[in-house]
PDB file of C-alpha atoms in Angstrom:
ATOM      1  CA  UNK Q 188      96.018  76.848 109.618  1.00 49.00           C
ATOM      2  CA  UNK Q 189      98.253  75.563 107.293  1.00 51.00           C
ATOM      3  CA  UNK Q 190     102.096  75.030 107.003  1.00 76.00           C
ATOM      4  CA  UNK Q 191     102.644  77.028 104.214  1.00 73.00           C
ATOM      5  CA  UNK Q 192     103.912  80.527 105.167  1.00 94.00           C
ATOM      6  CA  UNK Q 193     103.280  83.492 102.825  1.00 98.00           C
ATOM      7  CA  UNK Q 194     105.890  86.219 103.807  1.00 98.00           C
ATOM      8  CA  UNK Q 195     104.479  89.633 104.512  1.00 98.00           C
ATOM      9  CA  UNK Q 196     107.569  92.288 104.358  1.00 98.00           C
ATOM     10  CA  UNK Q 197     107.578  96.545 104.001  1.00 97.00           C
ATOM     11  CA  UNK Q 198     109.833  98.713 103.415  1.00 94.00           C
ATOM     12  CA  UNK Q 199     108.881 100.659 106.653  1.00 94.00           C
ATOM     13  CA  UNK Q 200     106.538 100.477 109.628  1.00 95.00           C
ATOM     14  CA  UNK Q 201     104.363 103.388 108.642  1.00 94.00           C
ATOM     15  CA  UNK Q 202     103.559 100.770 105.386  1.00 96.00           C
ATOM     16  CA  UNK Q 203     101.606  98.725 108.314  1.00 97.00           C
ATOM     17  CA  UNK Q 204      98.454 100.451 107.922  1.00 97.00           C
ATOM     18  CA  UNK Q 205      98.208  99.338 104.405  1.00 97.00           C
ATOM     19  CA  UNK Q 206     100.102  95.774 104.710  1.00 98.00           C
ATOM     20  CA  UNK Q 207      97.748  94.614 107.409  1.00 98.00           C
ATOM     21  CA  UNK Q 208      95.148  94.163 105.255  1.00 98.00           C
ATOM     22  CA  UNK Q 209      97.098  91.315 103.159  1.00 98.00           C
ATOM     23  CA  UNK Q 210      97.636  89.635 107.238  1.00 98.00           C
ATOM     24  CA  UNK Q 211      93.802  89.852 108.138  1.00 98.00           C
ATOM     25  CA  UNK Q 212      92.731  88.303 104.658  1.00 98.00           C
ATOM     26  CA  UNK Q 213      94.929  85.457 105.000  1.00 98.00           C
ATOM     27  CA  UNK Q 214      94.652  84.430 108.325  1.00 97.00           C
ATOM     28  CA  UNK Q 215      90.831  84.822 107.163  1.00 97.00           C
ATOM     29  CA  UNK Q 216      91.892  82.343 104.351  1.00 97.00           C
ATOM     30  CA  UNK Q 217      93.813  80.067 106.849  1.00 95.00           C
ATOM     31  CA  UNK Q 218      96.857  80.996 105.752  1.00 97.00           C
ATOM     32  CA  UNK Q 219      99.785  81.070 107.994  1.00 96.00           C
ATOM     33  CA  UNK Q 220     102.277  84.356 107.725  1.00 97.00           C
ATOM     34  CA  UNK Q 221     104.638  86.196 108.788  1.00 97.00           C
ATOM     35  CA  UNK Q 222     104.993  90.039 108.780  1.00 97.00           C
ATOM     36  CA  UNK Q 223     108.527  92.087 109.474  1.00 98.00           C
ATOM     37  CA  UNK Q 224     109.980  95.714 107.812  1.00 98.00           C
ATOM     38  CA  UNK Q 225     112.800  94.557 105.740  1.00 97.00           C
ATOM     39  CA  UNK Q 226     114.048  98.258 103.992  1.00 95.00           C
ATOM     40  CA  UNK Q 227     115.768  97.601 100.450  1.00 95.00           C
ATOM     41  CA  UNK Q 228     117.777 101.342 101.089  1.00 94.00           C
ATOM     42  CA  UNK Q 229     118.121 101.293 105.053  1.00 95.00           C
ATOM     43  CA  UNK Q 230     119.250  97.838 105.498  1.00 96.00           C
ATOM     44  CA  UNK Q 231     119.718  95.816 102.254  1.00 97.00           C
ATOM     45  CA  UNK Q 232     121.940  92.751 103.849  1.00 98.00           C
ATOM     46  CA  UNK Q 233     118.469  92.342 106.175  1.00 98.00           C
ATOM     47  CA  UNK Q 234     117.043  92.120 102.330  1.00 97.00           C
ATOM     48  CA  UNK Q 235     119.773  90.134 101.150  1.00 98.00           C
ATOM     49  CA  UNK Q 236     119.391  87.825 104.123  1.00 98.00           C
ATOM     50  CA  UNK Q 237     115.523  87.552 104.000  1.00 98.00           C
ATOM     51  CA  UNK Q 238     115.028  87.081 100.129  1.00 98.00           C
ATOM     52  CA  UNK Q 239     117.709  84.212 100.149  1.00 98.00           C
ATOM     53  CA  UNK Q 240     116.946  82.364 103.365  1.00 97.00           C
ATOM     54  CA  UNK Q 241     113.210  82.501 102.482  1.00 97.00           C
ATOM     55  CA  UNK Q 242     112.380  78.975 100.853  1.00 97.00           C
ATOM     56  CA  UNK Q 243     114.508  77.479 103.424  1.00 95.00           C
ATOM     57  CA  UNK Q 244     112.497  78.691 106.160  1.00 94.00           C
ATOM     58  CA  UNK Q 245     109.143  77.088 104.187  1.00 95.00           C
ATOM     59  CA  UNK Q 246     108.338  80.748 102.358  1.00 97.00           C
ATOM     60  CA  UNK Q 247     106.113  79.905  99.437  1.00 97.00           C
ATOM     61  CA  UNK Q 248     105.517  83.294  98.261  1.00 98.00           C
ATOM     62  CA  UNK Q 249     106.728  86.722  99.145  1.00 98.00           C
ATOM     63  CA  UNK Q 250     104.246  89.876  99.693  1.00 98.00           C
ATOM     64  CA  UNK Q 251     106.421  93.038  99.358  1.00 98.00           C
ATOM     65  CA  UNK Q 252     104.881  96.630  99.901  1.00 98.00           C
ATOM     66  CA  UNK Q 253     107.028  99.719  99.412  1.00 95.00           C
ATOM     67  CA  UNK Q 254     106.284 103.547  98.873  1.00 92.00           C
ATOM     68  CA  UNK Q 255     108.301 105.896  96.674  1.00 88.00           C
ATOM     69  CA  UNK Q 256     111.183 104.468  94.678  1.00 88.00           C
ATOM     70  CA  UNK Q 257     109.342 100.897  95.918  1.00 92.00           C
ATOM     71  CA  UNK Q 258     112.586  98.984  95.005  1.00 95.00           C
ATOM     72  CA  UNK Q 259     111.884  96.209  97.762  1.00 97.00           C
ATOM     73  CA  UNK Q 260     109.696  93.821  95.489  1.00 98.00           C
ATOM     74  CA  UNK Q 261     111.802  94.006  92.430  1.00 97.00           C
ATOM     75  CA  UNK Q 262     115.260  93.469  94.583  1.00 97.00           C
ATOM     76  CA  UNK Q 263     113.571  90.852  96.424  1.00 98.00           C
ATOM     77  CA  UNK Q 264     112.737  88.922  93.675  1.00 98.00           C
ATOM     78  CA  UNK Q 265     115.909  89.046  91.950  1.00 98.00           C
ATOM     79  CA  UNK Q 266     116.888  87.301  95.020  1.00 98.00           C
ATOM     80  CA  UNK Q 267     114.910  84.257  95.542  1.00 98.00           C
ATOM     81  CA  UNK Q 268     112.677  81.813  92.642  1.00 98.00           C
ATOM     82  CA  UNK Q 269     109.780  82.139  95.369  1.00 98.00           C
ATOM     83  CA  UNK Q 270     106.902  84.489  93.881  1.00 98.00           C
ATOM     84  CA  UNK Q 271     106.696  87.714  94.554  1.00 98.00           C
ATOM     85  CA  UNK Q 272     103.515  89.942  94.815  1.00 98.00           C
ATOM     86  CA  UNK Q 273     104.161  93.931  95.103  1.00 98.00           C
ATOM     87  CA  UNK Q 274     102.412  96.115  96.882  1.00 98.00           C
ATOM     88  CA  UNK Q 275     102.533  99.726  96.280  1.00 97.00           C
ATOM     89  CA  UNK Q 276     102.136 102.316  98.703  1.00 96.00           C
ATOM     90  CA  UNK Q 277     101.290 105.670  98.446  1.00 94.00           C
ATOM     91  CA  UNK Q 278     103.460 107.312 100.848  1.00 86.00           C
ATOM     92  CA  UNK Q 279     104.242 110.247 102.628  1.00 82.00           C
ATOM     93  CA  UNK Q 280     106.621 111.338 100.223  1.00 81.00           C
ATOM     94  CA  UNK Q 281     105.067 109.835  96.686  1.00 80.00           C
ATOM     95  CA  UNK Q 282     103.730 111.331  93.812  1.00 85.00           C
ATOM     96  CA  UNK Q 283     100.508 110.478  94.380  1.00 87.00           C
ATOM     97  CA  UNK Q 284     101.513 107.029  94.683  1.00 90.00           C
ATOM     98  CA  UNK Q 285     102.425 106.321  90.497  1.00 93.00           C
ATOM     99  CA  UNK Q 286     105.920 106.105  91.580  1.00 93.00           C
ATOM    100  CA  UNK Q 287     105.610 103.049  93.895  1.00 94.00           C
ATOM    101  CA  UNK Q 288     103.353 101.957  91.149  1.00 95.00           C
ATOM    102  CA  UNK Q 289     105.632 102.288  88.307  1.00 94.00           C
ATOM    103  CA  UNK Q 290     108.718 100.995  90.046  1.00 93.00           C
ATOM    104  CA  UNK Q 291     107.143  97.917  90.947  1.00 96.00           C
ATOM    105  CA  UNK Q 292     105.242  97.393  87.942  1.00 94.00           C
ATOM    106  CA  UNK Q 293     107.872  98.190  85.182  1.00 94.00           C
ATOM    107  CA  UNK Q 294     110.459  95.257  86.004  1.00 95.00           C
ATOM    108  CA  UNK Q 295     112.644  94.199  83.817  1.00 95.00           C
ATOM    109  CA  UNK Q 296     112.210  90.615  81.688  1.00 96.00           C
ATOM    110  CA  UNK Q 297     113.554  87.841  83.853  1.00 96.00           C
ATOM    111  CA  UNK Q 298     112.731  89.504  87.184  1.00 97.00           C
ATOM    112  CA  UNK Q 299     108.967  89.429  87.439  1.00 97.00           C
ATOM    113  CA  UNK Q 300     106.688  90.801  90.311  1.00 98.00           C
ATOM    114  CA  UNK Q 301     103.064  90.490  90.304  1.00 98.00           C
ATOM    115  CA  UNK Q 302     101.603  93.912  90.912  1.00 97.00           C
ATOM    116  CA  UNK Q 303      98.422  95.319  92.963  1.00 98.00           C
ATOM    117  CA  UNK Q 304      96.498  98.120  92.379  1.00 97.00           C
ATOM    118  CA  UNK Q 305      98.051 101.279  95.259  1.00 97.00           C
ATOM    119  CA  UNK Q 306      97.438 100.284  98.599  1.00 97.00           C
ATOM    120  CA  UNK Q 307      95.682  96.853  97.694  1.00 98.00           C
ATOM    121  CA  UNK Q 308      97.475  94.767 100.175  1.00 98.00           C
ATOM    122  CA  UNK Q 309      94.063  92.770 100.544  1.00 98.00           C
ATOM    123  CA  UNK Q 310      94.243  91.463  96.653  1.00 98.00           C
ATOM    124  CA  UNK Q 311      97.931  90.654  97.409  1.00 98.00           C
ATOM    125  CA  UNK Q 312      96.970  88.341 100.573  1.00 98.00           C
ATOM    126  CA  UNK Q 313      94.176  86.748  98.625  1.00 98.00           C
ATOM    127  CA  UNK Q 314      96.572  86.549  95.179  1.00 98.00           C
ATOM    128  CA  UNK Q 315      99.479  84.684  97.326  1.00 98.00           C
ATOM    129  CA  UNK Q 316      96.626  82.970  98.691  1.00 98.00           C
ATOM    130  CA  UNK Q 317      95.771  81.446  95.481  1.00 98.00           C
ATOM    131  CA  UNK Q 318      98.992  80.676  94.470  1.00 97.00           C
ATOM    132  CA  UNK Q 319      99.213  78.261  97.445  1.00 96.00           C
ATOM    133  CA  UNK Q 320      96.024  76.769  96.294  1.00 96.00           C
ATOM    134  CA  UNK Q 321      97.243  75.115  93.874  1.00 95.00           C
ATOM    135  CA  UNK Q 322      99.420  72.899  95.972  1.00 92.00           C
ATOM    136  CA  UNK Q 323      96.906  72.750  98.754  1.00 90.00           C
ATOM    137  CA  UNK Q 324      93.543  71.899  98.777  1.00 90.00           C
ATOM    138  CA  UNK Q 325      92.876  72.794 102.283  1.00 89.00           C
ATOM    139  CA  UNK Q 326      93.120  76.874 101.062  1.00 95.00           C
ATOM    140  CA  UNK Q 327      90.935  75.950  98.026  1.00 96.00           C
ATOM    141  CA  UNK Q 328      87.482  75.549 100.166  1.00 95.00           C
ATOM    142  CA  UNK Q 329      88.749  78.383 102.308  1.00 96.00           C
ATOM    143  CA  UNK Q 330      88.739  80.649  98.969  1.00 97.00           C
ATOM    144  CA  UNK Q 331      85.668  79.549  97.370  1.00 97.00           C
ATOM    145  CA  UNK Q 332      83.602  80.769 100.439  1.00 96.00           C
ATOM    146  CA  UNK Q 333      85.799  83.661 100.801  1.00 97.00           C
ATOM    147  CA  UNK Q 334      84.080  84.425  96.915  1.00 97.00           C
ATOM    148  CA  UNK Q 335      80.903  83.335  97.429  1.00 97.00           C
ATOM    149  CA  UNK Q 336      80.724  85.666 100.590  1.00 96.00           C
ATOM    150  CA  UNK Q 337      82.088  88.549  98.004  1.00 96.00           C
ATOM    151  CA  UNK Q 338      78.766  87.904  95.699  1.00 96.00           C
ATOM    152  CA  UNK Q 339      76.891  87.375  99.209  1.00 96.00           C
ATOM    153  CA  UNK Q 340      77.441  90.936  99.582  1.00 95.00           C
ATOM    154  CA  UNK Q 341      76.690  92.249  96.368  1.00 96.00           C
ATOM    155  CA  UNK Q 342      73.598  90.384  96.165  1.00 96.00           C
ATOM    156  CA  UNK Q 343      72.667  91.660 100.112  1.00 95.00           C
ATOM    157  CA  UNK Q 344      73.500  95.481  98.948  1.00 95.00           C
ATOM    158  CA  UNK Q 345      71.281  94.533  95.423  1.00 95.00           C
ATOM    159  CA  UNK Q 346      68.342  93.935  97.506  1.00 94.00           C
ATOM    160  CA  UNK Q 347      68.651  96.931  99.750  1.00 94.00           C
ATOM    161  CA  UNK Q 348      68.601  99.189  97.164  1.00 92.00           C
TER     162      UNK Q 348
END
């Protein structure tokens, strides 16, 4: 595993389901993580406290899923320079999901977060994942036989057709 640290954070533990999928891909990828609920409405100084202490604890890029309003991406990157990848989540009380969508997405200039389709927590993990490549070629091997495994599959499901 690596030393880099990709920070995994949701607005609220019924997000896990969802946000585990960005954990398993990157310890799959090698890439070290942690994973916490950090609520932008319930408890914003735990926000405020995460988003700016993040690069000093060795973050190198912030995964943030969030349901409904979704304002934990957008609020944490207005916080920290570290990337940030959103997540949205189609929650219990969304509109079928376009409002975590749209909140995350539709950022204004200055503050950007890279957005995932709903619930696509997996192409966040590999996204931060690739980020991180760049500055580490121990992911980069890691990724290309995470892709060729991806075409593997396709090829394997070709043939049994």
């Amino acid at each position: 595993m690596t030393k880099i640290k990709v920070g995994i954070i949701m607005g609220s533990k019924s997000d896990l389901p969802v946000m585990q999928d960005a954990a398993d891909v990157l310890k799959e990828l090698g890439v070290e993580y942690e994973i916490t609920v950090v609520s932008a409405h319930r408890t914003p100084d735990r926000m405020f406290t995460y988003a700016r202490a993040a690069a000093e604890r060795g973050l190198k890029v912030i995964i943030a899923g969030a349901g409904g309003a979704a304002h934990l991406p957008g609020m944490v990157a207005s916080l920290t320079y570290l990337p940030v990848i959103g997540v949205p989540i189609k929650s219990s009380n969304s509109i079928d999901g376009w409002d975590s969508v749209l909140s995350i997405l539709q950022m204004p200039n200055g503050i950007p977060v890279a957005t995932v389709a709903l619930n696509a927590a997996k192409n966040a993990g590999i996204l931060a994942a690739q980020i991180l490549s760049t500055a580490d070629e121990s992911i980069v091997q890691n990724l290309i036989d995470f892709k060729e495994n991806l075409k593997l599959k396709v090829e394997e499901s070709a043939r049994e057709m």
